[in-house]
mmCIF file of C-alpha atoms in Angstrom:
data_model
loop_
_atom_site.group_PDB
_atom_site.id
_atom_site.type_symbol
_atom_site.label_atom_id
_atom_site.label_comp_id
_atom_site.label_asym_id
_atom_site.label_seq_id
_atom_site.Cartn_x
_atom_site.Cartn_y
_atom_site.Cartn_z
ATOM 1 C CA UNK A 107 10.888 94.961 -63.523
ATOM 2 C CA UNK A 108 12.833 93.302 -60.788
ATOM 3 C CA UNK A 109 9.600 93.002 -58.869
ATOM 4 C CA UNK A 110 7.658 91.341 -61.744
ATOM 5 C CA UNK A 111 10.665 89.030 -62.532
ATOM 6 C CA UNK A 112 10.841 87.865 -58.715
ATOM 7 C CA UNK A 113 7.031 87.492 -58.793
ATOM 8 C CA UNK A 114 7.372 85.164 -61.800
ATOM 9 C CA UNK A 115 10.147 83.082 -60.215
ATOM 10 C CA UNK A 116 7.973 82.705 -57.227
ATOM 11 C CA UNK A 117 4.990 81.423 -59.213
ATOM 12 C CA UNK A 118 7.253 78.918 -60.986
ATOM 13 C CA UNK A 119 8.687 77.825 -57.782
ATOM 14 C CA UNK A 120 5.122 77.378 -56.397
ATOM 15 C CA UNK A 121 4.058 75.420 -59.420
ATOM 16 C CA UNK A 122 7.106 73.160 -59.285
ATOM 17 C CA UNK A 123 6.471 72.550 -55.544
ATOM 18 C CA UNK A 124 2.838 71.667 -56.275
ATOM 19 C CA UNK A 125 3.674 69.266 -59.036
ATOM 20 C CA UNK A 126 6.355 67.616 -56.792
ATOM 21 C CA UNK A 127 3.798 66.996 -54.063
ATOM 22 C CA UNK A 128 1.233 65.787 -56.763
ATOM 23 C CA UNK A 129 3.891 63.388 -58.045
ATOM 24 C CA UNK A 130 4.473 62.191 -54.498
ATOM 25 C CA UNK A 131 0.724 61.611 -53.878
ATOM 26 C CA UNK A 132 0.155 59.903 -57.140
ATOM 27 C CA UNK A 133 3.444 57.646 -56.450
ATOM 28 C CA UNK A 134 2.170 56.852 -53.015
ATOM 29 C CA UNK A 135 -1.309 56.192 -54.248
ATOM 30 C CA UNK A 136 0.154 53.898 -56.892
ATOM 31 C CA UNK A 137 2.151 51.849 -54.483
ATOM 32 C CA UNK A 138 -1.128 51.530 -52.253
ATOM 33 C CA UNK A 139 -3.112 50.324 -55.192
ATOM 34 C CA UNK A 140 -0.330 47.830 -56.158
ATOM 35 C CA UNK A 141 -0.013 46.610 -52.472
ATOM 36 C CA UNK A 142 -3.883 46.143 -52.283
ATOM 37 C CA UNK A 143 -3.937 44.183 -55.613
ATOM 38 C CA UNK A 144 -1.149 41.968 -54.410
ATOM 39 C CA UNK A 145 -3.179 41.107 -51.117
ATOM 40 C CA UNK A 146 -6.227 40.351 -53.418
ATOM 41 C CA UNK A 147 -4.109 37.883 -55.384
ATOM 42 C CA UNK A 148 -2.856 36.433 -52.057
ATOM 43 C CA UNK A 149 -6.300 35.985 -50.736
ATOM 44 C CA UNK A 150 -7.401 34.160 -53.846
ATOM 45 C CA UNK A 151 -4.366 31.905 -53.479
ATOM 46 C CA UNK A 152 -5.078 31.116 -49.867
ATOM 47 C CA UNK A 153 -8.894 30.484 -50.743
ATOM 48 C CA UNK A 154 -7.852 27.844 -53.317
ATOM 49 C CA UNK A 155 -5.318 26.220 -51.196
ATOM 50 C CA UNK A 156 -7.991 25.979 -48.362
ATOM 51 C CA UNK A 157 -10.286 24.417 -50.661
ATOM 52 C CA UNK A 158 -7.900 21.626 -51.586
ATOM 53 C CA UNK A 159 -7.206 21.056 -47.884
ATOM 54 C CA UNK A 160 -10.961 20.824 -47.079
ATOM 55 C CA UNK A 161 -11.358 18.265 -49.884
ATOM 56 C CA UNK A 162 -8.748 16.116 -48.631
ATOM 57 C CA UNK A 163 -10.250 16.266 -44.821
ATOM 58 C CA UNK A 164 -13.492 15.420 -46.139
ATOM 59 C CA UNK A 165 -12.023 12.571 -48.195
ATOM 60 C CA UNK A 166 -10.400 11.117 -44.871
ATOM 61 C CA UNK A 167 -13.551 11.659 -42.846
ATOM 62 C CA UNK A 168 -15.548 9.660 -45.457
ATOM 63 C CA UNK A 169 -12.831 6.712 -45.194
ATOM 64 C CA UNK A 170 -13.028 6.957 -41.380
ATOM 65 C CA UNK A 171 -16.752 6.650 -41.366
ATOM 66 C CA UNK A 172 -16.451 3.328 -43.212
ATOM 67 C CA UNK A 173 -13.895 1.682 -40.792
ATOM 68 C CA UNK A 174 -14.842 -0.365 -37.789
ATOM 69 C CA UNK A 175 -12.838 -0.573 -34.480
ATOM 70 C CA UNK A 176 -11.562 -4.032 -35.432
ATOM 71 C CA UNK A 177 -9.183 -2.532 -38.009
ATOM 72 C CA UNK A 178 -7.010 -0.264 -35.771
ATOM 73 C CA UNK A 179 -4.001 -0.452 -38.111
ATOM 74 C CA UNK A 180 -5.961 1.495 -40.806
ATOM 75 C CA UNK A 181 -7.002 4.137 -38.323
ATOM 76 C CA UNK A 182 -3.433 4.502 -37.091
ATOM 77 C CA UNK A 183 -2.395 5.227 -40.656
ATOM 78 C CA UNK A 184 -5.157 7.988 -41.370
ATOM 79 C CA UNK A 185 -5.344 9.888 -38.015
ATOM 80 C CA UNK A 186 -1.863 11.496 -38.364
ATOM 81 C CA UNK A 187 -2.694 12.590 -41.872
ATOM 82 C CA UNK A 188 -5.820 14.095 -40.643
ATOM 83 C CA UNK A 189 -4.065 15.965 -37.889
ATOM 84 C CA UNK A 190 -1.576 17.451 -40.126
ATOM 85 C CA UNK A 191 -4.349 18.570 -42.552
ATOM 86 C CA UNK A 192 -6.084 20.337 -39.810
ATOM 87 C CA UNK A 193 -2.961 21.984 -38.728
ATOM 88 C CA UNK A 194 -2.481 23.284 -42.191
ATOM 89 C CA UNK A 195 -5.944 24.350 -42.471
ATOM 90 C CA UNK A 196 -5.598 26.340 -39.164
ATOM 91 C CA UNK A 197 -2.297 27.816 -40.435
ATOM 92 C CA UNK A 198 -3.948 29.034 -43.742
ATOM 93 C CA UNK A 199 -6.979 30.571 -41.848
ATOM 94 C CA UNK A 200 -4.619 32.568 -39.693
ATOM 95 C CA UNK A 201 -2.738 33.731 -42.901
ATOM 96 C CA UNK A 202 -5.922 34.530 -44.383
ATOM 97 C CA UNK A 203 -7.022 36.556 -41.493
ATOM 98 C CA UNK A 204 -3.756 38.536 -41.356
ATOM 99 C CA UNK A 205 -3.966 39.292 -45.236
ATOM 100 C CA UNK A 206 -7.595 40.385 -44.870
ATOM 101 C CA UNK A 207 -6.733 42.878 -42.001
ATOM 102 C CA UNK A 208 -3.996 44.273 -44.173
ATOM 103 C CA UNK A 209 -6.264 44.555 -47.166
ATOM 104 C CA UNK A 210 -8.988 46.320 -45.197
ATOM 105 C CA UNK A 211 -6.672 48.766 -43.861
ATOM 106 C CA UNK A 212 -5.387 49.550 -47.408
ATOM 107 C CA UNK A 213 -8.947 49.895 -48.541
ATOM 108 C CA UNK A 214 -9.535 52.406 -45.656
ATOM 109 C CA UNK A 215 -6.639 54.606 -46.562
ATOM 110 C CA UNK A 216 -7.664 54.466 -50.419
ATOM 111 C CA UNK A 217 -11.292 55.451 -49.736
ATOM 112 C CA UNK A 218 -10.230 58.602 -47.755
ATOM 113 C CA UNK A 219 -11.150 61.725 -49.636
ATOM 114 C CA UNK A 220 -8.590 62.634 -52.276
ATOM 115 C CA UNK A 221 -7.907 63.222 -56.012
ATOM 116 C CA UNK A 222 -9.696 60.965 -58.406
ATOM 117 C CA UNK A 223 -6.895 58.689 -59.874
ATOM 118 C CA UNK A 224 -6.855 56.192 -62.834
ATOM 119 C CA UNK A 225 -5.606 53.632 -60.314
ATOM 120 C CA UNK A 226 -8.621 53.901 -58.186
ATOM 121 C CA UNK A 227 -10.808 53.037 -61.249
ATOM 122 C CA UNK A 228 -8.462 50.123 -61.896
ATOM 123 C CA UNK A 229 -8.912 48.643 -58.326
ATOM 124 C CA UNK A 230 -12.623 49.177 -58.271
ATOM 125 C CA UNK A 231 -12.866 47.475 -61.677
ATOM 126 C CA UNK A 232 -10.996 44.520 -60.399
ATOM 127 C CA UNK A 233 -12.931 44.333 -57.260
ATOM 128 C CA UNK A 234 -16.151 44.520 -59.378
ATOM 129 C CA UNK A 235 -15.005 41.651 -61.591
ATOM 130 C CA UNK A 236 -14.226 39.526 -58.471
ATOM 131 C CA UNK A 237 -17.676 40.361 -57.014
ATOM 132 C CA UNK A 238 -19.545 39.447 -60.261
ATOM 133 C CA UNK A 239 -17.534 35.996 -60.435
ATOM 134 C CA UNK A 240 -18.539 35.345 -56.857
ATOM 135 C CA UNK A 241 -22.134 36.201 -57.351
ATOM 136 C CA UNK A 242 -22.188 33.753 -60.538
ATOM 137 C CA UNK A 243 -20.895 30.867 -58.345
ATOM 138 C CA UNK A 244 -23.007 30.127 -55.219
ATOM 139 C CA UNK A 245 -21.558 31.792 -52.159
ATOM 140 C CA UNK A 246 -19.450 29.590 -50.038
ATOM 141 C CA UNK A 247 -20.728 29.597 -46.404
ATOM 142 C CA UNK A 248 -17.303 28.531 -44.953
ATOM 143 C CA UNK A 249 -14.475 30.932 -44.118
ATOM 144 C CA UNK A 250 -11.457 30.867 -41.845
ATOM 145 C CA UNK A 251 -13.750 31.650 -38.678
ATOM 146 C CA UNK A 252 -16.588 29.327 -39.787
ATOM 147 C CA UNK A 253 -14.295 26.345 -41.008
ATOM 148 C CA UNK A 254 -12.661 25.858 -37.477
ATOM 149 C CA UNK A 255 -16.108 25.855 -35.862
ATOM 150 C CA UNK A 256 -18.171 23.756 -38.308
ATOM 151 C CA UNK A 257 -18.083 19.905 -38.452
ATOM 152 C CA UNK A 258 -16.370 18.602 -41.593
ATOM 153 C CA UNK A 259 -19.662 17.697 -43.198
ATOM 154 C CA UNK A 260 -20.718 21.401 -43.230
ATOM 155 C CA UNK A 261 -17.533 22.725 -44.870
ATOM 156 C CA UNK A 262 -18.858 22.616 -48.387
ATOM 157 C CA UNK A 263 -22.431 23.689 -48.019
ATOM 158 C CA UNK A 264 -23.250 26.499 -50.344
ATOM 159 C CA UNK A 265 -25.813 29.342 -50.323
ATOM 160 C CA UNK A 266 -28.771 27.874 -52.327
ATOM 161 C CA UNK A 267 -28.058 24.365 -51.467
ATOM 162 C CA UNK A 268 -30.814 22.129 -50.325
ATOM 163 C CA UNK A 269 -30.138 20.416 -46.900
ATOM 164 C CA UNK A 270 -32.151 18.312 -44.590
ATOM 165 C CA UNK A 271 -33.446 20.310 -41.500
ATOM 166 C CA UNK A 272 -35.138 19.509 -38.318
ATOM 167 C CA UNK A 273 -37.764 22.169 -37.732
ATOM 168 C CA UNK A 274 -39.184 20.729 -34.328
ATOM 169 C CA UNK A 275 -37.965 21.722 -31.019
ATOM 170 C CA UNK A 276 -35.710 19.561 -28.906
ATOM 171 C CA UNK A 277 -38.533 18.795 -26.499
ATOM 172 C CA UNK A 278 -41.120 17.712 -29.189
ATOM 173 C CA UNK A 279 -42.596 14.239 -29.044
ATOM 174 C CA UNK A 280 -41.506 13.628 -32.546
ATOM 175 C CA UNK A 281 -38.838 15.075 -34.860
ATOM 176 C CA UNK A 282 -39.887 16.467 -38.056
ATOM 177 C CA UNK A 283 -37.294 16.665 -40.891
ATOM 178 C CA UNK A 284 -37.921 18.513 -44.221
ATOM 179 C CA UNK A 285 -36.003 19.595 -47.258
ATOM 180 C CA UNK A 286 -35.052 23.241 -47.050
ATOM 181 C CA UNK A 287 -32.837 25.697 -49.019
ATOM 182 C CA UNK A 288 -30.045 27.582 -47.289
ATOM 183 C CA UNK A 289 -30.176 31.403 -47.644
ATOM 184 C CA UNK A 290 -27.527 32.641 -45.217
ATOM 185 C CA UNK A 291 -25.187 31.542 -42.556
ATOM 186 C CA UNK A 292 -25.025 33.706 -39.415
ATOM 187 C CA UNK A 293 -21.429 33.603 -38.417
ATOM 188 C CA UNK A 294 -21.865 35.385 -35.083
ATOM 189 C CA UNK A 295 -24.795 32.955 -33.930
ATOM 190 C CA UNK A 296 -23.129 29.861 -35.787
ATOM 191 C CA UNK A 297 -26.670 29.261 -37.275
ATOM 192 C CA UNK A 298 -28.102 28.495 -40.711
ATOM 193 C CA UNK A 299 -31.001 30.646 -42.112
ATOM 194 C CA UNK A 300 -33.213 28.413 -44.216
ATOM 195 C CA UNK A 301 -36.411 28.533 -46.157
ATOM 196 C CA UNK A 302 -38.943 25.813 -46.714
ATOM 197 C CA UNK A 303 -39.869 26.319 -50.458
ATOM 198 C CA UNK A 304 -42.804 24.035 -50.370
ATOM 199 C CA UNK A 305 -44.782 24.694 -47.241
ATOM 200 C CA UNK A 306 -48.026 22.864 -46.558
ATOM 201 C CA UNK A 307 -51.511 24.130 -47.513
ATOM 202 C CA UNK A 308 -51.985 25.592 -44.039
ATOM 203 C CA UNK A 309 -49.285 28.164 -44.624
ATOM 204 C CA UNK A 310 -51.076 31.220 -45.566
ATOM 205 C CA UNK A 311 -48.224 33.605 -45.390
ATOM 206 C CA UNK A 312 -46.197 31.689 -47.967
ATOM 207 C CA UNK A 313 -42.829 29.934 -47.385
ATOM 208 C CA UNK A 314 -41.665 29.493 -43.814
ATOM 209 C CA UNK A 315 -38.255 30.648 -42.751
ATOM 210 C CA UNK A 316 -36.119 29.047 -39.856
ATOM 211 C CA UNK A 317 -32.838 29.948 -38.141
ATOM 212 C CA UNK A 318 -31.271 26.429 -37.129
ATOM 213 C CA UNK A 319 -28.011 25.504 -35.334
ATOM 214 C CA UNK A 320 -25.655 23.183 -37.134
ATOM 215 C CA UNK A 321 -27.138 20.198 -35.057
ATOM 216 C CA UNK A 322 -30.483 20.591 -36.872
ATOM 217 C CA UNK A 323 -29.078 20.481 -40.322
ATOM 218 C CA UNK A 324 -27.644 17.633 -42.410
ATOM 219 C CA UNK A 325 -26.139 18.332 -45.775
ATOM 220 C CA UNK A 326 -27.131 16.209 -48.685
ATOM 221 C CA UNK A 327 -24.657 14.465 -50.945
ATOM 222 C CA UNK A 328 -23.759 16.386 -54.087
ATOM 223 C CA UNK A 329 -26.091 15.277 -56.769
ATOM 224 C CA UNK A 330 -23.417 15.595 -59.437
ATOM 225 C CA UNK A 331 -20.738 13.749 -57.408
ATOM 226 C CA UNK A 332 -21.807 10.185 -56.011
ATOM 227 C CA UNK A 333 -18.389 10.044 -54.229
ATOM 228 C CA UNK A 334 -19.692 12.643 -51.795
ATOM 229 C CA UNK A 335 -22.290 10.113 -50.655
ATOM 230 C CA UNK A 336 -21.787 7.756 -47.766
ATOM 231 C CA UNK A 337 -22.019 4.136 -48.687
ATOM 232 C CA UNK A 338 -24.805 2.634 -46.500
ATOM 233 C CA UNK A 339 -24.735 -1.296 -46.646
ATOM 234 C CA UNK A 340 -27.885 -3.404 -46.773
ATOM 235 C CA UNK A 341 -29.722 -3.234 -43.420
ATOM 236 C CA UNK A 342 -28.424 0.217 -42.576
ATOM 237 C CA UNK A 343 -30.932 2.727 -40.752
ATOM 238 C CA UNK A 344 -31.067 6.021 -42.754
ATOM 239 C CA UNK A 345 -33.129 9.318 -43.090
ATOM 240 C CA UNK A 346 -34.488 9.634 -46.429
ATOM 241 C CA UNK A 347 -36.731 11.905 -48.492
ATOM 242 C CA UNK A 348 -40.103 10.064 -49.130
ATOM 243 C CA UNK A 349 -40.781 9.954 -52.869
ATOM 244 C CA UNK A 350 -42.972 12.806 -53.942
ATOM 245 C CA UNK A 351 -42.705 14.690 -50.817
ATOM 246 C CA UNK A 352 -40.197 17.117 -49.123
ATOM 247 C CA UNK A 353 -40.295 15.238 -45.925
ATOM 248 C CA UNK A 354 -37.694 12.798 -44.599
ATOM 249 C CA UNK A 355 -38.424 9.610 -42.580
ATOM 250 C CA UNK A 356 -36.590 6.670 -41.155
ATOM 251 C CA UNK A 357 -35.894 3.896 -43.632
ATOM 252 C CA UNK A 358 -33.938 0.664 -43.973
ATOM 253 C CA UNK A 359 -31.512 0.045 -46.834
ATOM 254 C CA UNK A 360 -32.660 -3.185 -48.924
ATOM 255 C CA UNK A 361 -30.343 -2.373 -51.896
ATOM 256 C CA UNK A 362 -27.295 -0.244 -52.111
ATOM 257 C CA UNK A 363 -27.036 2.027 -55.168
ATOM 258 C CA UNK A 364 -23.614 1.251 -55.921
ATOM 259 C CA UNK A 365 -24.276 -2.576 -55.900
ATOM 260 C CA UNK A 366 -27.284 -2.106 -58.118
ATOM 261 C CA UNK A 367 -25.028 0.111 -60.484
ATOM 262 C CA UNK A 368 -27.806 2.833 -59.987
ATOM 263 C CA UNK A 369 -28.031 6.311 -58.537
ATOM 264 C CA UNK A 370 -31.045 5.155 -56.424
ATOM 265 C CA UNK A 371 -31.082 3.251 -53.008
ATOM 266 C CA UNK A 372 -33.818 0.740 -52.575
ATOM 267 C CA UNK A 373 -35.488 1.546 -49.197
ATOM 268 C CA UNK A 374 -38.254 0.231 -46.944
ATOM 269 C CA UNK A 375 -39.691 3.390 -44.913
ATOM 270 C CA UNK A 376 -41.060 2.606 -41.426
ATOM 271 C CA UNK A 377 -44.915 2.308 -41.259
ATOM 272 C CA UNK A 378 -45.172 2.501 -44.950
ATOM 273 C CA UNK A 379 -47.866 0.566 -46.952
ATOM 274 C CA UNK A 380 -49.210 0.225 -50.362
ATOM 275 C CA UNK A 381 -52.299 -1.443 -51.767
ATOM 276 C CA UNK A 382 -51.504 -4.931 -53.080
ATOM 277 C CA UNK A 383 -48.162 -5.123 -51.446
ATOM 278 C CA UNK A 384 -47.563 -7.416 -48.563
ATOM 279 C CA UNK A 385 -45.229 -5.954 -45.961
ATOM 280 C CA UNK A 386 -43.338 -2.790 -46.531
ATOM 281 C CA UNK A 387 -43.073 -1.623 -50.146
ATOM 282 C CA UNK A 388 -39.553 -1.029 -51.499
ATOM 283 C CA UNK A 389 -39.009 2.389 -53.031
ATOM 284 C CA UNK A 390 -36.248 3.821 -54.949
ATOM 285 C CA UNK A 391 -34.706 7.053 -53.559
ATOM 286 C CA UNK A 392 -31.767 8.991 -55.234
ATOM 287 C CA UNK A 393 -28.395 8.681 -53.280
ATOM 288 C CA UNK A 394 -28.404 12.481 -52.786
ATOM 289 C CA UNK A 395 -31.606 12.381 -50.884
ATOM 290 C CA UNK A 396 -30.265 9.776 -48.265
ATOM 291 C CA UNK A 397 -28.281 10.723 -45.140
ATOM 292 C CA UNK A 398 -27.243 9.161 -41.981
ATOM 293 C CA UNK A 399 -30.063 8.649 -39.394
ATOM 294 C CA UNK A 400 -29.476 11.239 -36.448
ATOM 295 C CA UNK A 401 -28.627 9.553 -33.104
ATOM 296 C CA UNK A 402 -31.793 9.615 -30.956
ATOM 297 C CA UNK A 403 -34.148 10.167 -33.865
ATOM 298 C CA UNK A 404 -37.740 10.259 -32.600
ATOM 299 C CA UNK A 405 -40.584 9.236 -35.223
#
């Protein structure tokens, strides 16, 4: 009798101990999931704040591009603001790196073999929703590491965006610029991976792919936002998509789209001709297909 009773007490004590251990495990896991979720929220907040800072930086860069050295007082007013924004951007990038490292450590701990818990499903579901949302929008190429290395005009380039790309080598006799689509950004090499969606008739193997440094890529203005476009006054030399093609050539502005209250610039392309037209024909080109002429352009 005594032996059986003592055995029963031992069983009860063992069950109670296991229950306490399981409760501790569940409690610790719950805290880990909650901490991971808090870091996810913080990463979202940091990303949104960085986007606001980037927009302000781009706005100041656009204003600076329109100033001339003859108005130093305007430059003196903007440059301190620009520096403060870059300091804030650097601070946000460092915070993002710290939170990301903490979050990855939490993920490593949560992904270790262990009991299947409802909280694991909750976290996975939340991550899946975030991933679906990210896939629904074009993926942003910039991150804390890329932001500080890329020129301001490259900060808002998205995967899937069309950009102007020089696909000839540095020692080529002439520069060949074409419209390509961004498919990836190699952060380690600091290069774009792009694809020519409309190759020439001699391309038998389908669309050509290129891996290009930032110096060979010029982002186009956003077609849905004319405020992202640089204002080129009459007489400016630009690089523009020739109508009906995906090739870019040097051209002169003979009519600004804003002065004409139109979405098109009126351009004269070098060496252009048209039957029945004396001199260079004037051709309308959408503002989102007109960019600054690269320094040292060869055509």
